[in-house]
CSV table of C-alpha atoms and ligand atoms in Angstrom, one decimal:
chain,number,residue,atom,x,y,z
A,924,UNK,CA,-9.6,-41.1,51.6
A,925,UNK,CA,-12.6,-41.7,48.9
A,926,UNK,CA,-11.5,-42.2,45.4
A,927,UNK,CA,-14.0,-40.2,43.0
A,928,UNK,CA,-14.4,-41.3,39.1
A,929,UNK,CA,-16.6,-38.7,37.5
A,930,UNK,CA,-18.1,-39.1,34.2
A,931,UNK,CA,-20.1,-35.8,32.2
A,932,UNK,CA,-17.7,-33.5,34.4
A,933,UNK,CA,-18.1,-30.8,31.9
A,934,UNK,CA,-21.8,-30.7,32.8
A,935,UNK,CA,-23.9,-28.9,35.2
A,936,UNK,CA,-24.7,-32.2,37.5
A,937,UNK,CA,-20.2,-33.0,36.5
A,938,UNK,CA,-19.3,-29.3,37.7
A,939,UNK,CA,-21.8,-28.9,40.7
A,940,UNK,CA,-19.9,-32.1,42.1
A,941,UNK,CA,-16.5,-30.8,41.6
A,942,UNK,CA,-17.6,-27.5,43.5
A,943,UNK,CA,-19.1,-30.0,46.2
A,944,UNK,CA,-16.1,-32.6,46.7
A,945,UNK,CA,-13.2,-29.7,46.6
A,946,UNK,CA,-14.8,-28.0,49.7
A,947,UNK,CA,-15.2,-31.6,51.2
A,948,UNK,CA,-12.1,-33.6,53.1
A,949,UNK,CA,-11.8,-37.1,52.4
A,950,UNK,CA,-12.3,-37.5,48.9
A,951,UNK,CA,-9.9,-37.5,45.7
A,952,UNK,CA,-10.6,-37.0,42.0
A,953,UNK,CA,-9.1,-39.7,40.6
A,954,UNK,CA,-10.9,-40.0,36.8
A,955,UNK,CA,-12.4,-37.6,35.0
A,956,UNK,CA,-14.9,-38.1,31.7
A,957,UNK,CA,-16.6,-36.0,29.2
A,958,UNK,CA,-17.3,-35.8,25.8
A,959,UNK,CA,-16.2,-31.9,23.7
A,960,UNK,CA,-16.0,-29.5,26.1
A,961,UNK,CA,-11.9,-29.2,26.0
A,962,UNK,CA,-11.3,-26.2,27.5
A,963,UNK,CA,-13.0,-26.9,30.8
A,964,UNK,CA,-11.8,-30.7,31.1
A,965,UNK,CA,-8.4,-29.0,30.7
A,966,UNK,CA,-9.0,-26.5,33.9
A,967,UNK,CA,-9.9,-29.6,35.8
A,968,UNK,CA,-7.3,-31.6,35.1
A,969,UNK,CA,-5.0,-29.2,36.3
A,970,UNK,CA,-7.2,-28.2,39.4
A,971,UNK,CA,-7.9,-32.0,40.6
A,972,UNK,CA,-5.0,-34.0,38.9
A,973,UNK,CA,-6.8,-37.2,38.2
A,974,UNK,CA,-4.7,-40.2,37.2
A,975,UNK,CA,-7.4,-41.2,34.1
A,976,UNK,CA,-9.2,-39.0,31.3
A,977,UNK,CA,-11.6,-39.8,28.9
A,978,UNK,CA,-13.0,-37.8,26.0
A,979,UNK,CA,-15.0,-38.1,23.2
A,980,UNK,CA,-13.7,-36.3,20.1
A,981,UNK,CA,-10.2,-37.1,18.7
A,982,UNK,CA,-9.2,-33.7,18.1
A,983,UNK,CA,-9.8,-33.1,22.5
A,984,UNK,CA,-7.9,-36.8,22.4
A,985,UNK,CA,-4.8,-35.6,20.7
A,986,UNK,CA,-4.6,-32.2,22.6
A,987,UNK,CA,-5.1,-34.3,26.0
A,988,UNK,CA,-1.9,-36.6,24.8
A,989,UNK,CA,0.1,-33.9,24.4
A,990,UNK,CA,-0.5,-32.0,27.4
A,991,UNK,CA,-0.9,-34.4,30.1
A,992,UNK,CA,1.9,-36.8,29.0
A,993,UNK,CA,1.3,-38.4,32.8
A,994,UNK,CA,-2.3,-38.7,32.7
A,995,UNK,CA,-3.7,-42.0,31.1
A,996,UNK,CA,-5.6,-40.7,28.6
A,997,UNK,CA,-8.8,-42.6,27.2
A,998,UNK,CA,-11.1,-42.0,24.4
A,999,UNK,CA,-14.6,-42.3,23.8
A,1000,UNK,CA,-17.2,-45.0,24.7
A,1001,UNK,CA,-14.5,-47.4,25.8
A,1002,UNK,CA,-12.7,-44.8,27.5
A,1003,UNK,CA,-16.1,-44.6,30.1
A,1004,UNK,CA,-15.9,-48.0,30.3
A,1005,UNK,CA,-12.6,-48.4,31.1
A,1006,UNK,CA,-13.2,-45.1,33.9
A,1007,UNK,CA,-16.4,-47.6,35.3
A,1008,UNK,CA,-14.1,-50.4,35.3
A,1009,UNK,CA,-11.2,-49.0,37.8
A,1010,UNK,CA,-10.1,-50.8,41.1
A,1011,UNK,CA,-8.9,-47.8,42.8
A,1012,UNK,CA,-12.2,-46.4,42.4
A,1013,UNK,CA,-14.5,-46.2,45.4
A,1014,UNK,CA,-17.2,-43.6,44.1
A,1015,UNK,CA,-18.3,-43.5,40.1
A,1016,UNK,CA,-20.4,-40.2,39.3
A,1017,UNK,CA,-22.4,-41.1,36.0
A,1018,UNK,CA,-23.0,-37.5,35.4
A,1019,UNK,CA,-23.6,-37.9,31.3
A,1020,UNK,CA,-26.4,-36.9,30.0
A,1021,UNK,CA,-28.0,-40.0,27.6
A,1022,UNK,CA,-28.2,-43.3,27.3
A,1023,UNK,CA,-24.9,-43.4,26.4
A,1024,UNK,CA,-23.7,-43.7,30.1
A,1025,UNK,CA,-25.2,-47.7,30.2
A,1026,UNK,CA,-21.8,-49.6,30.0
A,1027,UNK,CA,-19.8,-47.6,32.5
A,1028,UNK,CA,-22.6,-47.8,35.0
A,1029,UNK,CA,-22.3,-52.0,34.4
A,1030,UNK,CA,-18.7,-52.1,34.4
A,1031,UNK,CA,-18.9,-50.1,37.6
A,1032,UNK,CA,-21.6,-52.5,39.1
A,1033,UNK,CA,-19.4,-55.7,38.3
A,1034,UNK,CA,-16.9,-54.2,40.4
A,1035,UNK,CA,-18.9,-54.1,43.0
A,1036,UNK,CA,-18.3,-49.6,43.6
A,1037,UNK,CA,-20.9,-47.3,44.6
A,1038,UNK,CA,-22.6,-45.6,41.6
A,1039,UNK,CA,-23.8,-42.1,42.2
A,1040,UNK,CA,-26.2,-41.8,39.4
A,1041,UNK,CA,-27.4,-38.7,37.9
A,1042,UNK,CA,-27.9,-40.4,34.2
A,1043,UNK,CA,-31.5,-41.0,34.5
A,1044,UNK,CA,-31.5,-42.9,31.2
A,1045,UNK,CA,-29.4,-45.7,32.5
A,1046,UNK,CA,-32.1,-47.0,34.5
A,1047,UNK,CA,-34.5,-46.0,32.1
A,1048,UNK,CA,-33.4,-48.0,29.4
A,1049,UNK,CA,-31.4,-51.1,31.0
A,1050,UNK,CA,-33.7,-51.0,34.1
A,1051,UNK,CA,-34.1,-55.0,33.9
A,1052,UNK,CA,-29.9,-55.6,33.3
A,1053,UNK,CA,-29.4,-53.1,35.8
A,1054,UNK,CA,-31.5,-54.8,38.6
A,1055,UNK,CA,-30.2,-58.2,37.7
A,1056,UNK,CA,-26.7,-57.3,38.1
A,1057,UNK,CA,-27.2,-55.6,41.1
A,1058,UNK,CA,-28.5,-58.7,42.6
A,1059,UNK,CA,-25.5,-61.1,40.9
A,1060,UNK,CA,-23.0,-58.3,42.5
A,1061,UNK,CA,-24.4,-57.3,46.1
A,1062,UNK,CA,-21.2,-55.3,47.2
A,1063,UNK,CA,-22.4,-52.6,44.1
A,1064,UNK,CA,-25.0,-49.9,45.3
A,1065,UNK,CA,-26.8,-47.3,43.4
A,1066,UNK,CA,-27.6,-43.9,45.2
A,1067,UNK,CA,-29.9,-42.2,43.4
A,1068,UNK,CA,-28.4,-38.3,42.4
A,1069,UNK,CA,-31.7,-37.1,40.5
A,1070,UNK,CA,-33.3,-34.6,43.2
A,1071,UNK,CA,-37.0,-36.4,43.5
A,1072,UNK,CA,-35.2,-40.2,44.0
A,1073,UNK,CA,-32.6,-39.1,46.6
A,1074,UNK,CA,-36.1,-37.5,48.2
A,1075,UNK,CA,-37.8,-40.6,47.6
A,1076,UNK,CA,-34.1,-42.4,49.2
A,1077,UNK,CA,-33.7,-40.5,52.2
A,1078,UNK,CA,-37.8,-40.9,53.4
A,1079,UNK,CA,-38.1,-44.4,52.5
A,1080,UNK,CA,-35.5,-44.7,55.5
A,1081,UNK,CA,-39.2,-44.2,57.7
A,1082,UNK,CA,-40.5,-47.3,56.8
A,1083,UNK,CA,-40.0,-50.9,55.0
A,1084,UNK,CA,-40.6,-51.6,51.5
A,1085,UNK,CA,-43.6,-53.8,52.4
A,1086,UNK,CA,-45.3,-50.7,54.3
A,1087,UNK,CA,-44.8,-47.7,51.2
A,1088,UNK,CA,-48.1,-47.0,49.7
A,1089,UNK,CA,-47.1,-44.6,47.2
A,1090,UNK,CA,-44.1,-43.1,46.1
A,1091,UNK,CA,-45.0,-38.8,45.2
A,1092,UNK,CA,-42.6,-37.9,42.6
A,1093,UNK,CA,-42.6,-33.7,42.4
A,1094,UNK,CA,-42.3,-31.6,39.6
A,1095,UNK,CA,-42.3,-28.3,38.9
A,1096,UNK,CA,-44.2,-28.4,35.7
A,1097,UNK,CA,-41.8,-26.4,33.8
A,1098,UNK,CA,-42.1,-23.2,32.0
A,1099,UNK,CA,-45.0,-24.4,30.4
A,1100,UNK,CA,-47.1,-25.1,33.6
A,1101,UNK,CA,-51.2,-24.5,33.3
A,1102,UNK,CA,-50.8,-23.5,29.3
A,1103,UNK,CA,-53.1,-25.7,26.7
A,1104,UNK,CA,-52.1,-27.4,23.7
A,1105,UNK,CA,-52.8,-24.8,21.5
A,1106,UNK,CA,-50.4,-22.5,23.1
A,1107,UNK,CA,-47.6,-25.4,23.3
A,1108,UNK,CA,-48.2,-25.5,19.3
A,1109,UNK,CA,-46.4,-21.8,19.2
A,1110,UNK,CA,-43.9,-22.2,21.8
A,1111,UNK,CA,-40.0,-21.7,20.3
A,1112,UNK,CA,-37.5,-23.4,22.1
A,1113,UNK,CA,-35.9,-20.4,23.4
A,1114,UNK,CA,-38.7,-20.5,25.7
A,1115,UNK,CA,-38.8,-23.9,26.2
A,1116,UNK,CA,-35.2,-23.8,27.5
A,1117,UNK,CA,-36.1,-21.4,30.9
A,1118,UNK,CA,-36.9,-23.3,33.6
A,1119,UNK,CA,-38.1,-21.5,36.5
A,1120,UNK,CA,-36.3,-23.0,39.1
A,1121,UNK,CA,-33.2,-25.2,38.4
A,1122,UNK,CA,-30.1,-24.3,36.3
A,1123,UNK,CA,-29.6,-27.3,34.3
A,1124,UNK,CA,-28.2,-29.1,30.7
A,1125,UNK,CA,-30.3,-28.3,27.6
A,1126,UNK,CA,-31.2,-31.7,27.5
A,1127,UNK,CA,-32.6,-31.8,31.0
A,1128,UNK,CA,-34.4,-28.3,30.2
A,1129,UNK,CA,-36.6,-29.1,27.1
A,1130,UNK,CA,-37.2,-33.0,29.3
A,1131,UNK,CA,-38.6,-30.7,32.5
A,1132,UNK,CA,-40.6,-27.9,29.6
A,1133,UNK,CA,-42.6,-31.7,28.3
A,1134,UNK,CA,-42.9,-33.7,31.5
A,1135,UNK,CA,-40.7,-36.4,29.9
A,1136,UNK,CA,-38.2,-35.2,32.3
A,1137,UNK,CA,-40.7,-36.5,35.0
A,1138,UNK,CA,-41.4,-39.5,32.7
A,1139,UNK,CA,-38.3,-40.6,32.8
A,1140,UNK,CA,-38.2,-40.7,36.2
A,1141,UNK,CA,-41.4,-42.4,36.9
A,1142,UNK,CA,-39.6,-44.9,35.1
A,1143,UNK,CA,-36.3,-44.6,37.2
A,1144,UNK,CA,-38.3,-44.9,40.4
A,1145,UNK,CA,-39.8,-47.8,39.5
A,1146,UNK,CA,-36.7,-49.6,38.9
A,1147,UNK,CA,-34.4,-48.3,41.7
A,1148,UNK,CA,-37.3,-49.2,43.8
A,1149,UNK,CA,-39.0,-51.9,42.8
A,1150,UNK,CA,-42.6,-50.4,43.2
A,1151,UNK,CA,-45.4,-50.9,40.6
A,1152,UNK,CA,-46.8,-48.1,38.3
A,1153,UNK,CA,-49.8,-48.2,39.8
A,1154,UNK,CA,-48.6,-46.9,43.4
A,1155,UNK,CA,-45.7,-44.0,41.4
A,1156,UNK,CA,-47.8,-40.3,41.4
A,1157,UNK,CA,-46.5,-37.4,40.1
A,1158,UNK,CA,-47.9,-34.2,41.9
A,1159,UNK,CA,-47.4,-30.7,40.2
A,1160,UNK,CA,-45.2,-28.5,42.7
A,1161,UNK,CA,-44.4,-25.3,41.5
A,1162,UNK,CA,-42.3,-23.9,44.1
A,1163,UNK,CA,-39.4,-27.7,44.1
A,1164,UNK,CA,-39.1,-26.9,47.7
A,1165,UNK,CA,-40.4,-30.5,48.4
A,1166,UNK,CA,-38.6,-32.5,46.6
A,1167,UNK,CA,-40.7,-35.9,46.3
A,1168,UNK,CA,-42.4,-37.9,49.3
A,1169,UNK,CA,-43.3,-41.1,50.2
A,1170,UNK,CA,-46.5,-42.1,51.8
A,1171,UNK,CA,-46.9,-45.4,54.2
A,1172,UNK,CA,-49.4,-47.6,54.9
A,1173,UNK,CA,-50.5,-45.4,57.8
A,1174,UNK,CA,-51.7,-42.9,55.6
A,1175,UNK,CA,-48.1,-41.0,57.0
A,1176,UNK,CA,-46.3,-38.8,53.9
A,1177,UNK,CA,-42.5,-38.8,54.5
A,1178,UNK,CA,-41.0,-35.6,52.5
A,1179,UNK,CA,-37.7,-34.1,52.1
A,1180,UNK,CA,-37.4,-30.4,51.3
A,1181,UNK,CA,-34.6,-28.3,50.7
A,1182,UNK,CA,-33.6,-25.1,48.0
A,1183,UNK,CA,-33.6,-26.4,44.4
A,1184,UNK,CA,-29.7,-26.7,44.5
A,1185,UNK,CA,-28.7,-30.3,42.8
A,1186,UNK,CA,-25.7,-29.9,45.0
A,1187,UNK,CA,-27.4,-31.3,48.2
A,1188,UNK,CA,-28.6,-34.4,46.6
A,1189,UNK,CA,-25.1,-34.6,45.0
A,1190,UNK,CA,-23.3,-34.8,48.0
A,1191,UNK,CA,-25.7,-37.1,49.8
A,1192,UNK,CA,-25.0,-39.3,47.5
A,1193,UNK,CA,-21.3,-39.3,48.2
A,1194,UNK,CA,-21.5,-39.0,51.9
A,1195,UNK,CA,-24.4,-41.4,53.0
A,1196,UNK,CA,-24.9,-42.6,55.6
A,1197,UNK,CA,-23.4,-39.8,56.8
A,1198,UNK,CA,-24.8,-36.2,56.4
A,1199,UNK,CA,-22.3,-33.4,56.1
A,1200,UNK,CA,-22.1,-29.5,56.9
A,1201,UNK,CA,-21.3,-27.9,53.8
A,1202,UNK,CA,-21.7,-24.3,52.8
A,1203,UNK,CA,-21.6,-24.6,49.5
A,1204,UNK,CA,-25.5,-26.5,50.0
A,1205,UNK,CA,-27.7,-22.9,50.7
A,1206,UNK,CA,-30.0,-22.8,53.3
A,1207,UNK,CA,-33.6,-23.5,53.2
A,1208,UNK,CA,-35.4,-20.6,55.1
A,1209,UNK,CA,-38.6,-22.5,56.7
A,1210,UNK,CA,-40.4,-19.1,57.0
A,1211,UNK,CA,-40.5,-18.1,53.6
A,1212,UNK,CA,-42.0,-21.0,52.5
A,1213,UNK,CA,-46.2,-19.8,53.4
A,1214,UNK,CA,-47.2,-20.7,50.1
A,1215,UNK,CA,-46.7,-23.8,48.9
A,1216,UNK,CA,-48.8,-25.5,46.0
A,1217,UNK,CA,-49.3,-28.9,45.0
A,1218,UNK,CA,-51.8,-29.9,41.7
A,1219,UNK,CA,-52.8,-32.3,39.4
A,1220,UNK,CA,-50.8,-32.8,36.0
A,1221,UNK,CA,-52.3,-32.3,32.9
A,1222,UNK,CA,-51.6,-35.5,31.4
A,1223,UNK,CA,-53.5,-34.6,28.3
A,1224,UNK,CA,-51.8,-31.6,27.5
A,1225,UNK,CA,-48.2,-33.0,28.6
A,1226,UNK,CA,-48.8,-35.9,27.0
A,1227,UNK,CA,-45.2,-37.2,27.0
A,1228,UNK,CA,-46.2,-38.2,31.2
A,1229,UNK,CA,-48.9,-40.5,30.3
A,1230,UNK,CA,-46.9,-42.0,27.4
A,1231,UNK,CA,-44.3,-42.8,30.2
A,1232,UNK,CA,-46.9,-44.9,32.3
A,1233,UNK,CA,-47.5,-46.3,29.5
A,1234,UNK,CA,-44.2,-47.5,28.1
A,1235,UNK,CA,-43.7,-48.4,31.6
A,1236,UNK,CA,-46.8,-50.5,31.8
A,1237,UNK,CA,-45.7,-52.3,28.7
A,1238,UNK,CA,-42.5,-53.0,30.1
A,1239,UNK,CA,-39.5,-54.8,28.0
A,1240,UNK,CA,-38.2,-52.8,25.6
A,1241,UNK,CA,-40.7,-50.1,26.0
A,1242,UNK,CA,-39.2,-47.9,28.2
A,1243,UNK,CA,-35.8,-48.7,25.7
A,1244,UNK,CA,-38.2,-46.8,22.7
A,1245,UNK,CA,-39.8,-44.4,25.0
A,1246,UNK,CA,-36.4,-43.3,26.1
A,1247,UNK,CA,-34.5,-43.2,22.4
A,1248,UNK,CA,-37.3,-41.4,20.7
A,1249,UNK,CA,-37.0,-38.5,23.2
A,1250,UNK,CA,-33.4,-38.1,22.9
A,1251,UNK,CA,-33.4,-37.4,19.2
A,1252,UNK,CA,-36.6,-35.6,19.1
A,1253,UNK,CA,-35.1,-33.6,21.9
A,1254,UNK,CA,-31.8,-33.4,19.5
A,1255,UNK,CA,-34.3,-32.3,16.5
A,1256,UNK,CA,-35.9,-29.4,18.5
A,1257,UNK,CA,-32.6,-27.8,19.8
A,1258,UNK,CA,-31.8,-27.9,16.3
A,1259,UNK,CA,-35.2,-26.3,15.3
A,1260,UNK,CA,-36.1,-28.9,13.0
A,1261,UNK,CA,-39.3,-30.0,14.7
A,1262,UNK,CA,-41.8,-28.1,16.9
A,1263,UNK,CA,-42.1,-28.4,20.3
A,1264,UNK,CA,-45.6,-31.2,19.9
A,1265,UNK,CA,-43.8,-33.0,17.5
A,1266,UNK,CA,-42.1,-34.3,20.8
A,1267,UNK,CA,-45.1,-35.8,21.7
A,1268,UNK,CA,-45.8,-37.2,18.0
A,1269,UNK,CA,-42.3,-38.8,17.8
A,1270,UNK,CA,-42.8,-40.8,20.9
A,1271,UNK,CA,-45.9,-41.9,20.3
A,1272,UNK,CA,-45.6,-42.9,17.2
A,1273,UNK,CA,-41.9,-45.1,18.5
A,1274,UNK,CA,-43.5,-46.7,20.7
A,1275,UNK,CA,-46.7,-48.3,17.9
A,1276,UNK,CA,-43.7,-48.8,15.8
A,1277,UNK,CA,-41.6,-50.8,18.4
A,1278,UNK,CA,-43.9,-53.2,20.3
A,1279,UNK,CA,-42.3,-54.7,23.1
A,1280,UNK,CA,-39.9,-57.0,23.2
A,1281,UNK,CA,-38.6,-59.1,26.5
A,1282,UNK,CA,-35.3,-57.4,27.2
A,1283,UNK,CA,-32.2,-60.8,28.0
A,1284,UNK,CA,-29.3,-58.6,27.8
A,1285,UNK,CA,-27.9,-55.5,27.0
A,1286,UNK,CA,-27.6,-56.3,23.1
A,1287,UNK,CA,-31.5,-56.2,23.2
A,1288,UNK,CA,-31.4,-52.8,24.6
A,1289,UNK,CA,-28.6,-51.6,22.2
A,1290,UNK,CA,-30.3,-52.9,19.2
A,1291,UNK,CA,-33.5,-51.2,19.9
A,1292,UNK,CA,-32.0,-48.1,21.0
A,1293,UNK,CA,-30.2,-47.7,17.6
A,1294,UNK,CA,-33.2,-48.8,15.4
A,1295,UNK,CA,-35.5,-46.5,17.2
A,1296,UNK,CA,-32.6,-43.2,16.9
A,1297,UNK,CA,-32.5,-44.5,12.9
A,1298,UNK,CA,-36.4,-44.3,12.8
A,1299,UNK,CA,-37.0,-40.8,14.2
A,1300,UNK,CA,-33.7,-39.7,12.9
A,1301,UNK,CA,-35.3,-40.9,8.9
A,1302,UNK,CA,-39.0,-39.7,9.1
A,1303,UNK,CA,-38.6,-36.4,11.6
A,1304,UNK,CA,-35.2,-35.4,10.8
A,1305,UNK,CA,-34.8,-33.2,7.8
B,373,NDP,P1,-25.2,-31.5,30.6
B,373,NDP,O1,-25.7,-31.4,29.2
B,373,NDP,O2,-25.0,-30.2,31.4
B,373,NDP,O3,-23.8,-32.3,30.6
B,373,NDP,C1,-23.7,-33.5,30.0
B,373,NDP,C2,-22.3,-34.1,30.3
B,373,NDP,O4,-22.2,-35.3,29.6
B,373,NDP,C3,-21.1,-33.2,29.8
B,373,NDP,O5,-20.0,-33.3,30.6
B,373,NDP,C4,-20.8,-33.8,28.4
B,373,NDP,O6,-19.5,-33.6,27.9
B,373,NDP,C5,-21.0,-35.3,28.8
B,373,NDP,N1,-21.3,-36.1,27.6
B,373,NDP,C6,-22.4,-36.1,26.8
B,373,NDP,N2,-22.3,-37.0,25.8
B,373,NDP,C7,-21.2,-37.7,26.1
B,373,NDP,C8,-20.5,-38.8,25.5
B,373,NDP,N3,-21.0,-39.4,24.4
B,373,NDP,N4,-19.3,-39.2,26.0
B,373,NDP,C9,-18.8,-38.6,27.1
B,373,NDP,N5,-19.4,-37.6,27.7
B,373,NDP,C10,-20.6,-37.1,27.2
B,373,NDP,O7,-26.2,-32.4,31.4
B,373,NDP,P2,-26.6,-32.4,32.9
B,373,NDP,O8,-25.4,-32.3,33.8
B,373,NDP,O9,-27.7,-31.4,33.1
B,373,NDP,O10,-27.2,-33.8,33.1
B,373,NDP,C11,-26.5,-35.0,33.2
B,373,NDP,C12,-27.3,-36.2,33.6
B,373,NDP,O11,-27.9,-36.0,34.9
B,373,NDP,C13,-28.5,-36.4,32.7
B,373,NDP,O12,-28.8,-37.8,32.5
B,373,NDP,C14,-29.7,-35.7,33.4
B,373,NDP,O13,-30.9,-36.3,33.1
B,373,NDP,C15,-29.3,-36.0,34.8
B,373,NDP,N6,-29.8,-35.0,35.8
B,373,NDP,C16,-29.4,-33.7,35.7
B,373,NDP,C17,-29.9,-32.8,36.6
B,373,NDP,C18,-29.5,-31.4,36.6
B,373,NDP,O14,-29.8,-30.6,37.5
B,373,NDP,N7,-28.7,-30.9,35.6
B,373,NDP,C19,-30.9,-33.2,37.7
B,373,NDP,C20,-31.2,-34.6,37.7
B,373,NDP,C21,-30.6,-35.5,36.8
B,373,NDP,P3,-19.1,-32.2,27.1
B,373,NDP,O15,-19.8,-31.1,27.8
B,373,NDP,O16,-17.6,-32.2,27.3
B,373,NDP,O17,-19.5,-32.4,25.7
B,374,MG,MG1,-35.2,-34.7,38.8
């Protein structure tokens, strides 16, 4: 028997893993975390019965006391920490959407546990920490949950990191694919919030509608595989049947495919090295698949890519700016206090602001983070 610690389980990434582990044997919920969503933590507690919950608002706190006298019953940021820090846990989900999800991934990694991440921003923003610790604490692992790096996971098992050439991150290019900049300067967020293909958080949605979504992840691959900027593409795949590839010295391009369901890379991540039947995971029918694309990005209409390179190439505390200036701007727009461009604006403008720093521990990413929220928060918030 597994034991499973999942933090953001009131998300779409925290819910499509319950779905997955309660029609899998051998694993047990035994922490739950998320943030304001009471009513639905509540229907899990009572479906899974997990030993620890955390939550982020007092009023969910108090309600939580009452009602689960048994339960241990942890509050906010050092409630995930406490979650990342358990013994009895074998598996840690970091299913939370932000950077907030940082500590409980270290706590987790000095423990030496497997960390299924989903939280992209993790290794976005404490990339160098992260790395570091993993090499202090080689019992901890990171499996990758984000679709394109569990891709990018399961086909580097073709080769060795000496022969990869390039690692082909896909995307779908979003609602907004092949549209100019003047049309991106009407677009309301209501539209920005359809993606074509996946179902996911808000936060998630508006990333995917700007390419920061597959900014992000440059950056993620570049950390959880230690490959330069230089040899990380992103190729525009409308259809996310292919789901990123990896291309060898040989000239030989190792893909995974599958339906755009997040539950399949979800539950690799629990089961590796093992693969499991599962019918919750839908099929992928191989001949409806005749037309298949694959283009270029538009990196200077979806600017917020390049600025990702960029802020990668930089390095340091870059990616730290890059990271924190789309989270509030991102905050700003579902609140319809900034247009969808300003996105662009607010990052660029962060990272002139913030020249890079060398990152020594996670106070340095912590202190930028904050500053850089305060700074887009002062001059683009209203
Ligand atoms: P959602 O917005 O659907 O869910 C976010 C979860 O995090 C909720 O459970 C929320 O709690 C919780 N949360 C947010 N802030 C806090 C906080 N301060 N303390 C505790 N819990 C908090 O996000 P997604 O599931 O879409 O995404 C989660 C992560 O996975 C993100 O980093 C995203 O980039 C990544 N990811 C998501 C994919 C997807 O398909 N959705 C694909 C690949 C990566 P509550 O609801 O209770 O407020
Ligand atoms: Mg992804």
């Amino acid at each position: 028997m597994k034991n499973i610690a999942i933090i953001g389980s009131t998300g779409s990434i925290g819910r499509n893993a319950l779905d997955i582990l309660s029609s899998l044997k051998g694993y047990k919920i035994i922490a739950l975390g998320a943030h304001s969503n009471i009513a639905l933590l509540q229907t899990q507690i009572e479906k899974f019965h997990p030993k620890y919950v955390s939550i982020g608002t007092e009023e969910g706190y108090k309600i939580l006391k009452s009602k689960f006298p048994k339960i241990q019953i942890l509050f906010g940021n050092e409630g995930l920490k406490t979650i990342g820090a358990l013994d009895e846990t074998d598996i840690i989900l970091t299913a939370i959407s932000g950077a907030v999800g940082i500590e409980a991934t270290v706590e987790a990694i000095k423990k030496g546990k497997r960390i299924a991440l989903a939280n992209k921003e993790t290794m976005v923003a404490a990339g160098p920490i992260i790395q570091k610790l993993l090499k202090e604490y080689p019992k901890a692992e990171i499996i990758p949950v984000d679709s394109e790096h569990s891709a990018l996971f399961q086909a580097l098992h073709s080769g060795t990191p000496r022969e990869i050439k390039n690692l082909i991150l896909t995307a779908s290019g979003g609602p907004f694919r092949g549209k100019s900049t003047d049309f991106l300067k009407h677009v309301s967020v209501e539209q920005a919030l359809k993606h074509p293909n996946w179902s996911m958080g808000s936060k998630i949605t508006i990333d995917s509608a700007s390419l920061v979504n597959k900014g992000l992840e440059v950056i993620e691959a570049h950390f959880l595989f230690n490959v330069d900027y230089d040899q990380i593409k992103v190729v525009v795949h409308p259809e996310s049947i292919v789901h990123s590839i990896v291309e060898f010295c040989d000239n030989s391009m190792i893909a995974q495919m599958g339906t755009p369901d997040m539950r399949l890379p979800i539950q690799y991540a629990f089961t590796f090295p093992e693969r499991k039947f599962n019918t919750r995971i839908p099929e992928l029918d191989i001949y409806s698949l005749s037309n298949l694309h694959f283009e270029k990005p538009d990196l200077d209409t979806f600017k917020g890519l390049q600025l990702a390179f960029d802020a990668g190439k930089m390095g340091g505390t870059s990616p730290v700016v890059y990271n924190a200036a789309n989270e509030i701007a991102v905050e700003l727009l579902l609140n319809k206090k900034i247009e969808f461009l300003t996105l662009y604006e607010i990052i660029e403008k962060a990272l002139i602001v913030f020249p890079t720093q060398k990152i020594t521990s996670l106070d340095d990413v912590f202190t930028v983070d904050k500053s850089v929220r305060e700074f887009v928060r002062k001059n683009f918030g209203v």
